[in-house]
PDB file of C-alpha atoms and ligand atoms in Angstrom:
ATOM      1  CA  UNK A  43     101.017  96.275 109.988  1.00 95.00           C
ATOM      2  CA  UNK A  44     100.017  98.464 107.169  1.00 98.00           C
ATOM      3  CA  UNK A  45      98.561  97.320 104.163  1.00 98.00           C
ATOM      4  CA  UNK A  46      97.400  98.776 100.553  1.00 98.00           C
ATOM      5  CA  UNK A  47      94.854  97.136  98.482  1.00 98.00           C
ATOM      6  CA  UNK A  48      95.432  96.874  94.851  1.00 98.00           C
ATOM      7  CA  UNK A  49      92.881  96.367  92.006  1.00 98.00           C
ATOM      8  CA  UNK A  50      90.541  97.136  90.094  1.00 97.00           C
ATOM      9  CA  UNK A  51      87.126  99.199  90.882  1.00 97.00           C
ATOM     10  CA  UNK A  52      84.618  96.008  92.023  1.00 96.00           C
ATOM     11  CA  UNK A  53      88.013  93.638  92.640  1.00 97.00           C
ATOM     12  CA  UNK A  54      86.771  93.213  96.127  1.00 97.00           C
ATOM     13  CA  UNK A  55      89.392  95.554  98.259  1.00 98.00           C
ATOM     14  CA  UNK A  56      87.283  96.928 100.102  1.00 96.00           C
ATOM     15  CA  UNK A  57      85.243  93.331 101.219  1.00 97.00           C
ATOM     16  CA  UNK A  58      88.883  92.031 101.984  1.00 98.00           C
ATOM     17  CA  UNK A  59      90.119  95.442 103.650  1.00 98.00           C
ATOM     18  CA  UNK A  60      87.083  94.959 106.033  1.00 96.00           C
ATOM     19  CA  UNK A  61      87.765  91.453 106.506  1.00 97.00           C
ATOM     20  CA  UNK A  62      91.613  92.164 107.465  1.00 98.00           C
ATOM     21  CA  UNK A  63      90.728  95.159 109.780  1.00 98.00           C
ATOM     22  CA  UNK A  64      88.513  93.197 111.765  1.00 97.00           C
ATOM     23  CA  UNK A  65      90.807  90.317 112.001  1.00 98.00           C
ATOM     24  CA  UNK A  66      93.931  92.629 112.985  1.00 97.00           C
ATOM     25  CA  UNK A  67      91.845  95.540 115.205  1.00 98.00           C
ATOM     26  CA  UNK A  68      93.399  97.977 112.545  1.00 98.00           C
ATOM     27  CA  UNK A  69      91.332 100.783 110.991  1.00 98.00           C
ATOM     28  CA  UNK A  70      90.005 100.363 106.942  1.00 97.00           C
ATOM     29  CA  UNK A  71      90.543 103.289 105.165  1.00 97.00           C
ATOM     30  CA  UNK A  72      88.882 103.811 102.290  1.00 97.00           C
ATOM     31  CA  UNK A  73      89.020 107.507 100.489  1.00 97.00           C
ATOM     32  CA  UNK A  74      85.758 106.036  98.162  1.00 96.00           C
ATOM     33  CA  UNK A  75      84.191 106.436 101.584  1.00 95.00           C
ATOM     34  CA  UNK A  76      85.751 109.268 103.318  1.00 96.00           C
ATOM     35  CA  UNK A  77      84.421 110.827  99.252  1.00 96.00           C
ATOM     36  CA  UNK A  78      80.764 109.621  99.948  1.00 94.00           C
ATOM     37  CA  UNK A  79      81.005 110.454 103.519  1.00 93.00           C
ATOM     38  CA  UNK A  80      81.748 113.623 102.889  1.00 95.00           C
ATOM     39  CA  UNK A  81      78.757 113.990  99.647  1.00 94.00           C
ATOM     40  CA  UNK A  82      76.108 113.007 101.936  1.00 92.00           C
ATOM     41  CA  UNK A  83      76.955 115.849 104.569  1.00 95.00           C
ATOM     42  CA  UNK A  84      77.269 118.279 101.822  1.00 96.00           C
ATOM     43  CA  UNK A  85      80.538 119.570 102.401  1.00 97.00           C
ATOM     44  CA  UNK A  86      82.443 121.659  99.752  1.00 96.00           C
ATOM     45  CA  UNK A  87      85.151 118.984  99.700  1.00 96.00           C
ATOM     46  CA  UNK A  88      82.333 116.498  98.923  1.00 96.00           C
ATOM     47  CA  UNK A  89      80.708 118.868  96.650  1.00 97.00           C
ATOM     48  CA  UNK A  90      84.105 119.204  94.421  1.00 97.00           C
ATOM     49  CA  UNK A  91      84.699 115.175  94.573  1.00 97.00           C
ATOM     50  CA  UNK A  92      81.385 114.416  93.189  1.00 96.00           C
ATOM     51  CA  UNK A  93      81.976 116.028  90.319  1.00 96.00           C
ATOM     52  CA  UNK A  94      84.402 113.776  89.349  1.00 97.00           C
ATOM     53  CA  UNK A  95      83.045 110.585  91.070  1.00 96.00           C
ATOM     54  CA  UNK A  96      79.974 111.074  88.653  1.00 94.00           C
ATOM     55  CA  UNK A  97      81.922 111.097  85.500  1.00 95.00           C
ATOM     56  CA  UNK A  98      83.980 107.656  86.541  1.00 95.00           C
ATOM     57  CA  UNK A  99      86.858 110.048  87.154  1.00 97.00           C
ATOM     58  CA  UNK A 100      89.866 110.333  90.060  1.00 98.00           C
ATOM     59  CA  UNK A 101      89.382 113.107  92.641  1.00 98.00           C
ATOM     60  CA  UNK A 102      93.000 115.695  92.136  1.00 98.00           C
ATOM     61  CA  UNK A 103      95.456 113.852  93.382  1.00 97.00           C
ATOM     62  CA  UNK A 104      96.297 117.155  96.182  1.00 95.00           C
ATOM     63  CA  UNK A 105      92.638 116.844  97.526  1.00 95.00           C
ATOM     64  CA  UNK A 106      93.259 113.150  98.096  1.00 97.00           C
ATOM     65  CA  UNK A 107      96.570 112.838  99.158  1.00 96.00           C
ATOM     66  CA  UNK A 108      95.633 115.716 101.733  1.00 95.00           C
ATOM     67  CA  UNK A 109      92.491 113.759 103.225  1.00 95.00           C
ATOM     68  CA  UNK A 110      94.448 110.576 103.423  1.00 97.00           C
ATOM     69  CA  UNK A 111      97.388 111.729 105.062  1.00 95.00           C
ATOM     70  CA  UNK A 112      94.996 113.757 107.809  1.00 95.00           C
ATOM     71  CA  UNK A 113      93.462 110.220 108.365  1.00 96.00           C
ATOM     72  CA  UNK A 114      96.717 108.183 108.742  1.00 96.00           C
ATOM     73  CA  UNK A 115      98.377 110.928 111.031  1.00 94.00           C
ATOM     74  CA  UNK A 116      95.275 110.128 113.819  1.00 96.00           C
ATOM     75  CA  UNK A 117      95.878 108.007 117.146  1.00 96.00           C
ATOM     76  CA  UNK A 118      93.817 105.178 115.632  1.00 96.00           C
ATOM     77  CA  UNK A 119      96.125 104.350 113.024  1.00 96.00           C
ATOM     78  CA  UNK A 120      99.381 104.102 115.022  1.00 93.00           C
ATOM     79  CA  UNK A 121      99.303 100.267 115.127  1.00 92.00           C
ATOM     80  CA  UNK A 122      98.355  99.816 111.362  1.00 97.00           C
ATOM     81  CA  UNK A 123      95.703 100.412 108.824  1.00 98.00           C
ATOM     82  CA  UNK A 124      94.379  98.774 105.619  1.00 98.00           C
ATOM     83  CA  UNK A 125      94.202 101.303 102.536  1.00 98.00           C
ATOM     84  CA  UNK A 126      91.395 100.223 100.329  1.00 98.00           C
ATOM     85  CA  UNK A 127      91.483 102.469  97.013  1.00 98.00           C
ATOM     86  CA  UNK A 128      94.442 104.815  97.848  1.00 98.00           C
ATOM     87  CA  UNK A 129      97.068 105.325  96.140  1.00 98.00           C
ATOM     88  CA  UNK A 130      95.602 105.020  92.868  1.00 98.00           C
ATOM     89  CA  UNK A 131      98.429 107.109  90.945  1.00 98.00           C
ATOM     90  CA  UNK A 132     102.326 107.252  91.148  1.00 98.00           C
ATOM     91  CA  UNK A 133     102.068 110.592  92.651  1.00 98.00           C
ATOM     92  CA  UNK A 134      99.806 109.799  95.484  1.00 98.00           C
ATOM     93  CA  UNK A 135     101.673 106.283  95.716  1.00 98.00           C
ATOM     94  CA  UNK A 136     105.567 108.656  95.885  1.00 98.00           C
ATOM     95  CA  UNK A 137     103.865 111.313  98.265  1.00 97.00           C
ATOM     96  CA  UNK A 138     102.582 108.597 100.962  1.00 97.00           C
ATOM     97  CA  UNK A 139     106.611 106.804 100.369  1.00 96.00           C
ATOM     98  CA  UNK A 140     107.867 110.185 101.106  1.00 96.00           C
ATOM     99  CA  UNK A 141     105.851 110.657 104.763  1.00 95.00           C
ATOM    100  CA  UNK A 142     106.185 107.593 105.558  1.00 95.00           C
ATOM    101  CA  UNK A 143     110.249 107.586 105.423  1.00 95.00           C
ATOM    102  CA  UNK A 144     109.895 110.895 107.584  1.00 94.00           C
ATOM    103  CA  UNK A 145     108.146 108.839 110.311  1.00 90.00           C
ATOM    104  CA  UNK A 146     110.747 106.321 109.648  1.00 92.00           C
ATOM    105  CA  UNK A 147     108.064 103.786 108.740  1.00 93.00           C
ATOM    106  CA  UNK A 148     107.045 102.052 105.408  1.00 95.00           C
ATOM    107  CA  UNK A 149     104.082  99.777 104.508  1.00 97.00           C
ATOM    108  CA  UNK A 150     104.581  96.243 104.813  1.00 97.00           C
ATOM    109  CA  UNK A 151     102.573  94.329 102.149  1.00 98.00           C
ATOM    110  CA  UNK A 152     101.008  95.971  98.362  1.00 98.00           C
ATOM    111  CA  UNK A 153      98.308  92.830  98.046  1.00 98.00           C
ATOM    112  CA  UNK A 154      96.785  93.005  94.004  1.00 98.00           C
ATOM    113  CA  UNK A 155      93.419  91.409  94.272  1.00 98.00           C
ATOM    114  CA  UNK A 156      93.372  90.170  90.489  1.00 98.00           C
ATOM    115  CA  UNK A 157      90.181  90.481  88.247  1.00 97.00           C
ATOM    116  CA  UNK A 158      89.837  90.078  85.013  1.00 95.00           C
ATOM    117  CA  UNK A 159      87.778  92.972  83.438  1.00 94.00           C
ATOM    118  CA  UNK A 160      85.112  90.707  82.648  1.00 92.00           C
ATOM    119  CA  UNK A 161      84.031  89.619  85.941  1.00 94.00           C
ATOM    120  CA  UNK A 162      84.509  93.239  87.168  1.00 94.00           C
ATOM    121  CA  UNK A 163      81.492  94.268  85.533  1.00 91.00           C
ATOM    122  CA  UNK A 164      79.236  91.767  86.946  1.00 91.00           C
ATOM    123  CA  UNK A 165      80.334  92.604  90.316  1.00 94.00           C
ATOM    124  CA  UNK A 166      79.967  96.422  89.924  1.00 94.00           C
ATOM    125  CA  UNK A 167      76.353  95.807  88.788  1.00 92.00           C
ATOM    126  CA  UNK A 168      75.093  93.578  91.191  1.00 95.00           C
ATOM    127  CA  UNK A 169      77.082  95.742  94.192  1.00 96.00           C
ATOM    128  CA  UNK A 170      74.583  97.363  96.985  1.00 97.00           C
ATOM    129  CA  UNK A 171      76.281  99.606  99.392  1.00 95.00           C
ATOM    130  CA  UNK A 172      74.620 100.927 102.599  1.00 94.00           C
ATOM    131  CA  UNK A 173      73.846 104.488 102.403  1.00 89.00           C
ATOM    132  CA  UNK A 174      74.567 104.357 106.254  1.00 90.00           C
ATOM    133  CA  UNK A 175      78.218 102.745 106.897  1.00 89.00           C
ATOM    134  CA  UNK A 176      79.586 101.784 103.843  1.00 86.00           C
ATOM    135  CA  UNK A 177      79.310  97.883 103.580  1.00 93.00           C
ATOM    136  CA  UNK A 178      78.610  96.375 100.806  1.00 96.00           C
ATOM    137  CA  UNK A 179      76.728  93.327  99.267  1.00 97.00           C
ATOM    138  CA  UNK A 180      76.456  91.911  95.597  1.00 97.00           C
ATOM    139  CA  UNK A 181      72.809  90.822  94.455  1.00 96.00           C
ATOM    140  CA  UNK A 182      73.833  87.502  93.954  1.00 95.00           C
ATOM    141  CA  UNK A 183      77.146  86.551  95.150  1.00 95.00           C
ATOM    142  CA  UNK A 184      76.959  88.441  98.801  1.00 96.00           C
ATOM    143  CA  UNK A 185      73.728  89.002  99.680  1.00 97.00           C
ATOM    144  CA  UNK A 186      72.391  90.475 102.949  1.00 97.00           C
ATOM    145  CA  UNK A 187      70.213  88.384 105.379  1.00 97.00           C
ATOM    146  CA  UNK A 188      67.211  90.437 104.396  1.00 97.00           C
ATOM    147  CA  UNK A 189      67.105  91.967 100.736  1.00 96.00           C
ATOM    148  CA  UNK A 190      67.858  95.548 100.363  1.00 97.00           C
ATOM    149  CA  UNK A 191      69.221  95.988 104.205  1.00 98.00           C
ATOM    150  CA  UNK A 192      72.095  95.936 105.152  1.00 97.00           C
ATOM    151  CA  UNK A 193      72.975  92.984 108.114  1.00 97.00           C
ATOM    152  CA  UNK A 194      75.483  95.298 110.402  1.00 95.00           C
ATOM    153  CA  UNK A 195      73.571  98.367 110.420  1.00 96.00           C
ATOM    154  CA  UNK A 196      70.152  98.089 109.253  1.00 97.00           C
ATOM    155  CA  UNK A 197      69.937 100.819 106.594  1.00 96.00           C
ATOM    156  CA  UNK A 198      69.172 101.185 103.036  1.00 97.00           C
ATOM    157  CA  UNK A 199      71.182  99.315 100.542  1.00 97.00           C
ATOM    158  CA  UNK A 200      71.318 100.870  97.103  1.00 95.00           C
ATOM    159  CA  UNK A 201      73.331 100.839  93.711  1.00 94.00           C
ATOM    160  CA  UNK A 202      76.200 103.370  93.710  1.00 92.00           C
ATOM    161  CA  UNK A 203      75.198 106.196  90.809  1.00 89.00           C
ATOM    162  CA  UNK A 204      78.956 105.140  89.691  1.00 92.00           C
ATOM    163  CA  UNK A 205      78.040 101.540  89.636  1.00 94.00           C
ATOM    164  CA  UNK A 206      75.769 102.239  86.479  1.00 92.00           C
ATOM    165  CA  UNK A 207      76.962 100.268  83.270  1.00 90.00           C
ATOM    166  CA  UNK A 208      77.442 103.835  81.461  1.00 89.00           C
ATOM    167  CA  UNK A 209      80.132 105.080  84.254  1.00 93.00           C
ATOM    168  CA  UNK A 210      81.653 101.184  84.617  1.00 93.00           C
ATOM    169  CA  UNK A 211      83.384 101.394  81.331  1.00 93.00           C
ATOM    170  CA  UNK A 212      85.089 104.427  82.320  1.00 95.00           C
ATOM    171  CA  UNK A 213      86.998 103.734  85.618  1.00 96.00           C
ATOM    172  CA  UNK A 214      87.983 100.502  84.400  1.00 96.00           C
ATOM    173  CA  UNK A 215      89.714 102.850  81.737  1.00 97.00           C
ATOM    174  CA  UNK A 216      90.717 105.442  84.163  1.00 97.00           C
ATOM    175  CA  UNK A 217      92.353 102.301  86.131  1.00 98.00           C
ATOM    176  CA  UNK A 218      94.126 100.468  83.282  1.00 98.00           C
ATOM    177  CA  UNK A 219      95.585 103.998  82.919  1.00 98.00           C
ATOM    178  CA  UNK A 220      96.482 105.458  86.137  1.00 98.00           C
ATOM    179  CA  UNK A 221      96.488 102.928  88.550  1.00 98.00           C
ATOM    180  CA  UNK A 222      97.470  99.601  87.227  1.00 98.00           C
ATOM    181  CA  UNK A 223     100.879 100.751  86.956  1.00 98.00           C
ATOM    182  CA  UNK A 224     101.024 100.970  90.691  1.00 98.00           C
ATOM    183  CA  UNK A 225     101.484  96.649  90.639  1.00 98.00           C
ATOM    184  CA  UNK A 226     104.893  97.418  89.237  1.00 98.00           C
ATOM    185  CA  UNK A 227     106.181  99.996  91.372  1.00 98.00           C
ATOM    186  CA  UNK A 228     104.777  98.103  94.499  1.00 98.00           C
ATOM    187  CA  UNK A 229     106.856  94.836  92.830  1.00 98.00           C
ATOM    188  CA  UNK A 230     109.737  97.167  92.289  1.00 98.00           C
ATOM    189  CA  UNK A 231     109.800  97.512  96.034  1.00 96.00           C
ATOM    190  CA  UNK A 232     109.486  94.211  97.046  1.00 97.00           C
ATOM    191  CA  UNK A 233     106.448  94.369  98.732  1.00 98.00           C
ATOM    192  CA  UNK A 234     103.925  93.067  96.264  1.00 98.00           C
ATOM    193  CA  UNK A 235     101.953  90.133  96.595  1.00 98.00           C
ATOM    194  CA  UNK A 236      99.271  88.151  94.252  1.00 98.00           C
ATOM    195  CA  UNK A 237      96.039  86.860  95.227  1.00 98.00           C
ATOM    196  CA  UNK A 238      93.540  85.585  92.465  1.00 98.00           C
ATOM    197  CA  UNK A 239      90.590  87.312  93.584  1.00 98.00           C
ATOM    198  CA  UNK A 240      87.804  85.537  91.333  1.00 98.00           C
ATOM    199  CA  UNK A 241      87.884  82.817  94.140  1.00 97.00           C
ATOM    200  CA  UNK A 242      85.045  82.902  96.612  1.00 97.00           C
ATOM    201  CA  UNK A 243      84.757  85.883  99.081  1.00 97.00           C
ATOM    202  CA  UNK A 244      86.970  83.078 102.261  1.00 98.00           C
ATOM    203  CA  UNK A 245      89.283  81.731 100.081  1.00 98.00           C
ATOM    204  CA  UNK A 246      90.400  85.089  99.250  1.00 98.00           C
ATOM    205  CA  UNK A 247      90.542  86.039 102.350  1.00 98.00           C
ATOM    206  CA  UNK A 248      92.619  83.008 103.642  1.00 98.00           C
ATOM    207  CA  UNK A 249      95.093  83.325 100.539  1.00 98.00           C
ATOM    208  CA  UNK A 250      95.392  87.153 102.235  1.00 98.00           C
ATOM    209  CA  UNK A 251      95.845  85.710 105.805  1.00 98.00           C
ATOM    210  CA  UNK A 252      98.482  83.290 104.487  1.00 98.00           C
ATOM    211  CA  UNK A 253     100.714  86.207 102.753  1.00 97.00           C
ATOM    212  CA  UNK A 254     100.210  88.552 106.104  1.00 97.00           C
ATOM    213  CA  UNK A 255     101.460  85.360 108.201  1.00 95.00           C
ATOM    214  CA  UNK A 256     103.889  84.079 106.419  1.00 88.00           C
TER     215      UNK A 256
HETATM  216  P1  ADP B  90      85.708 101.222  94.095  1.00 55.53           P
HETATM  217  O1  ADP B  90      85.621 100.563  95.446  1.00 55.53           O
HETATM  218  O2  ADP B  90      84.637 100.761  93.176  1.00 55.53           O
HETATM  219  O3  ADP B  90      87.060 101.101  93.477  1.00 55.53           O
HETATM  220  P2  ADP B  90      85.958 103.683  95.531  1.00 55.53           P
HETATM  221  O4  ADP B  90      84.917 103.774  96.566  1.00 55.53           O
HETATM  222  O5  ADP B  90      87.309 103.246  95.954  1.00 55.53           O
HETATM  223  O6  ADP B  90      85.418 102.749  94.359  1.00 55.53           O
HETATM  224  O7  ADP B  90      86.104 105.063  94.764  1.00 55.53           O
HETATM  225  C1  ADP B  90      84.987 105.712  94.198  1.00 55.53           C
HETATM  226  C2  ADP B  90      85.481 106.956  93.480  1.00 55.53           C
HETATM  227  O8  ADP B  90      86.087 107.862  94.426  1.00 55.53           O
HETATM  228  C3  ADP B  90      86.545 106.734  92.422  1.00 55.53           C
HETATM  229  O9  ADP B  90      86.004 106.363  91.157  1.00 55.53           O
HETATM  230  C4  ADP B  90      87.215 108.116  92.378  1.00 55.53           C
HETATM  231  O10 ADP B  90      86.425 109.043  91.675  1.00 55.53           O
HETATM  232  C5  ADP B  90      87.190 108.524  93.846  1.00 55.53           C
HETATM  233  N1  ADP B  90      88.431 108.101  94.550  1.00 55.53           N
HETATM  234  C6  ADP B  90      88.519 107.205  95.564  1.00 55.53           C
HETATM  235  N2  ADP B  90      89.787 107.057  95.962  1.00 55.53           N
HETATM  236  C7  ADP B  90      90.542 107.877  95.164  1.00 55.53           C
HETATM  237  C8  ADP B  90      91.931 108.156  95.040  1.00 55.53           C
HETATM  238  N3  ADP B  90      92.840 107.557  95.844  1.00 55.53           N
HETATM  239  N4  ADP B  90      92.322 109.055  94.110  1.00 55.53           N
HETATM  240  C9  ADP B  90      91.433 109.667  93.318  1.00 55.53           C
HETATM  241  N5  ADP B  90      90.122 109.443  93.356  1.00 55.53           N
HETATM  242  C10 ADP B  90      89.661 108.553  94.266  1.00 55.53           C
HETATM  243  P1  ADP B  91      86.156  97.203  95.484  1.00 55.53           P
HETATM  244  O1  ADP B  91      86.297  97.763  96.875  1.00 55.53           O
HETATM  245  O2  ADP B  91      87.434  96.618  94.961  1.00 55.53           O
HETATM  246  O3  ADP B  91      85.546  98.175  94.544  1.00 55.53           O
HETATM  247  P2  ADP B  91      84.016  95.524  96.620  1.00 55.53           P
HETATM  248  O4  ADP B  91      84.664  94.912  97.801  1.00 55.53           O
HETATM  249  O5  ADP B  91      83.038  96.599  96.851  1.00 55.53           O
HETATM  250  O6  ADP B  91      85.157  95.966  95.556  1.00 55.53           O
HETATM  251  O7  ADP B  91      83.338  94.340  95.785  1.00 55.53           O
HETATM  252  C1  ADP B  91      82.660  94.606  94.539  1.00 55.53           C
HETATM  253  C2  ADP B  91      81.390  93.763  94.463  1.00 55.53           C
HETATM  254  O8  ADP B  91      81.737  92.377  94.351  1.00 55.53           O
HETATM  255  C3  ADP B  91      80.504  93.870  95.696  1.00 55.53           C
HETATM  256  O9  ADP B  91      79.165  93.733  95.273  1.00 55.53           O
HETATM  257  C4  ADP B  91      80.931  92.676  96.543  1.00 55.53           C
HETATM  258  O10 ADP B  91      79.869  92.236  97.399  1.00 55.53           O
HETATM  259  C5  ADP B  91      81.259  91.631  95.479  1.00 55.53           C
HETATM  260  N1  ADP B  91      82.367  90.743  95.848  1.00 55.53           N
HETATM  261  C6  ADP B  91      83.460  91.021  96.603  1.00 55.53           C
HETATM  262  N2  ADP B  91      84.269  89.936  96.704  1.00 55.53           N
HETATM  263  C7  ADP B  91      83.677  88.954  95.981  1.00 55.53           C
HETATM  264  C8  ADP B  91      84.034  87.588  95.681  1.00 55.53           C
HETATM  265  N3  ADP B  91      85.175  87.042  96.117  1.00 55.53           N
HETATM  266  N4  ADP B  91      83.184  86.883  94.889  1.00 55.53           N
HETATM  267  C9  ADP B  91      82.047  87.456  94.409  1.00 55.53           C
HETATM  268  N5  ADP B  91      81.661  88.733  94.650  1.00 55.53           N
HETATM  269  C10 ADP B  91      82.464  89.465  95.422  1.00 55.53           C
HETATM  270 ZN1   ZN B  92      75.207  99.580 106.962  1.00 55.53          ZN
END
C-alpha cells in the first residue's frame, strides 16, 4: 500500500501518517524530518535545507526528490510507505510517477487532509515536536501525558523555529502556490480522496481507515 499525504503545513499529515504506519507495519516518511534529522547532525545537506526551512521556503526540488527516492528504494519500504510532506510540487510529484512506472508500481491512494487556513494557524502555534524522534503534540488539542515531554520517547518537546507566527504566513503562501495544485493532478489520476481534517485527531483517522478499506 503506498500512500501520500496531502495538505497544508499543520493539516495533521504527519499525526495521520503515523497513525496509518503503525496500523499497516509500513514505514512514515516524512522529508520535514529526514530535513531536521539531518540539521541536528550538522550535515552539509542539512546545512543547505535550513536555509530555506528558516525563511518558510521549499528545499530545491533535486535535493528532495534525491533524498526521497534513496529512502523509498530501501528494503523497508518494499511492502508500502506513507509520504507525509512529499511531493509538494508537480515536478517532484512527475519525477516519483516516473520511478515508480519503472518499477512497474504506482501509489494507491493521494488522501487531502482539508484545513481551512484559519485553523492552520492555531495548530502551527500550539505544535511541540520532540527534538528526539519527531512526534508531535499541540498545546491544547494533543497534549503529552507530562507537559513539555514527549510520551514515546521522553525528550524535549519544543516549538519548531518555522512554527513562529512570522514564518506561518509564508508556507501557507508557498503552499497555496506550489503545492495545492497537487489535489488536482492527484484527482486527475483517480487516486484522490477527501477527508475533512478539522474533525478530532480518531475521527480523522477512521474517515482514513474507511477510504484505505474500502
Ligand atoms: P509541515 O509538517 O508543517 O508541513 P514539514 O516537516 O513537512 O512541515 O516541512 C518543513 C519544511 O521542510 C518545509 O517548510 C520545507 O522547507 C521543507 N520540506 C519538507 N518537505 C519538502 C519537500 N517535499 N519539498 C521541499 N521542501 C520540503
Ligand atoms: P502536518 O504534518 O500536516 O504539518 P501535524 O500532524 O504536525 O501537521 O499537526 C499540526 C498540529 O496540529 C500539531 O500540533 C498536532 O498535534 C495538531 N493536530 C493534528 N491533528 C489534529 C486534529 N485532528 N485536531 C487538532 N489538532 C490536531
Ligand atoms: Zn520523542
Amino acid at each position: 500500500m503506498k500512500i501520500i499525504m496531502l495538505g497544508a503545513p499543520g493539516a495533521g499529515k504527519g499525526t495521520q501518517a503515523k497513525l496509518i504506519a503503525d496500523k499497516y507495519g509500513i514505514p512514515h516518511i516524512s522529508t520535514g524530518d529526514i530535513f531536521r534529522a539531518n540539521i541536528k547532525n550538522g550535515t552539509a545537506l542539512g546545512m543547505e535545507a535550513k536555509s530555506y526551512m528558516d525563511q518558510g521556503l521549499l528545499v530545491p526540488d533535486e535535493l528532495t526528490v534525491k533524498i526521497l527516492l534513496d529512502r523509498v528504494a530501501q528494503e523497508d519500504c518494499k511492502k508500502g510507505y506513507v509520504l507525509d510532506g512529499f511531493p509538494r510540487t508537480i515536478p517532484q510529484a512527475e519525477v516519483l510517477d516516473q520511478e515508480l512506472v519503472k518499477l512497474h508500481d504506482q501509489i494507491d491512494h493521494a488522501i487531502d487532509v482539508d484545513v481551512p487556513d484559519e485553523n492552520i494557524i492555531r495548530r502551527m502555534g500550539g505544535r511541540r515536536a520532540c527534538v528526539s524522534c519527531g512526534a508531535t503534540y499541540h498545546i491544547e488539542y494533543i497534549k503529552p501525558h507530562k507537559e513539555g515531554i514527549c510520551d514515546e520517547c521522553g525528550q524535549e518537546l519544543v516549538l519548531r523555529d518555522d512554527d513562529k507566527p512570522e514564518t506561518v504566513g509564508k508556507r501557507l503562501d508557498v503552499y497555496h502556490e506550489q503545492t495545492q495544485p497537487l489535489i488536482d493532478f492527484y484527482d486527475r489520476k483517480g487516486i484522490l480522496k477527501t477527508v475533512d481534517g478539522t474533525q478530532d485527531m480518531q475521527d480523522v483517522f477512521d474517515a482514513i481507515v474507511a477510504i484505505l478499506e474500502q
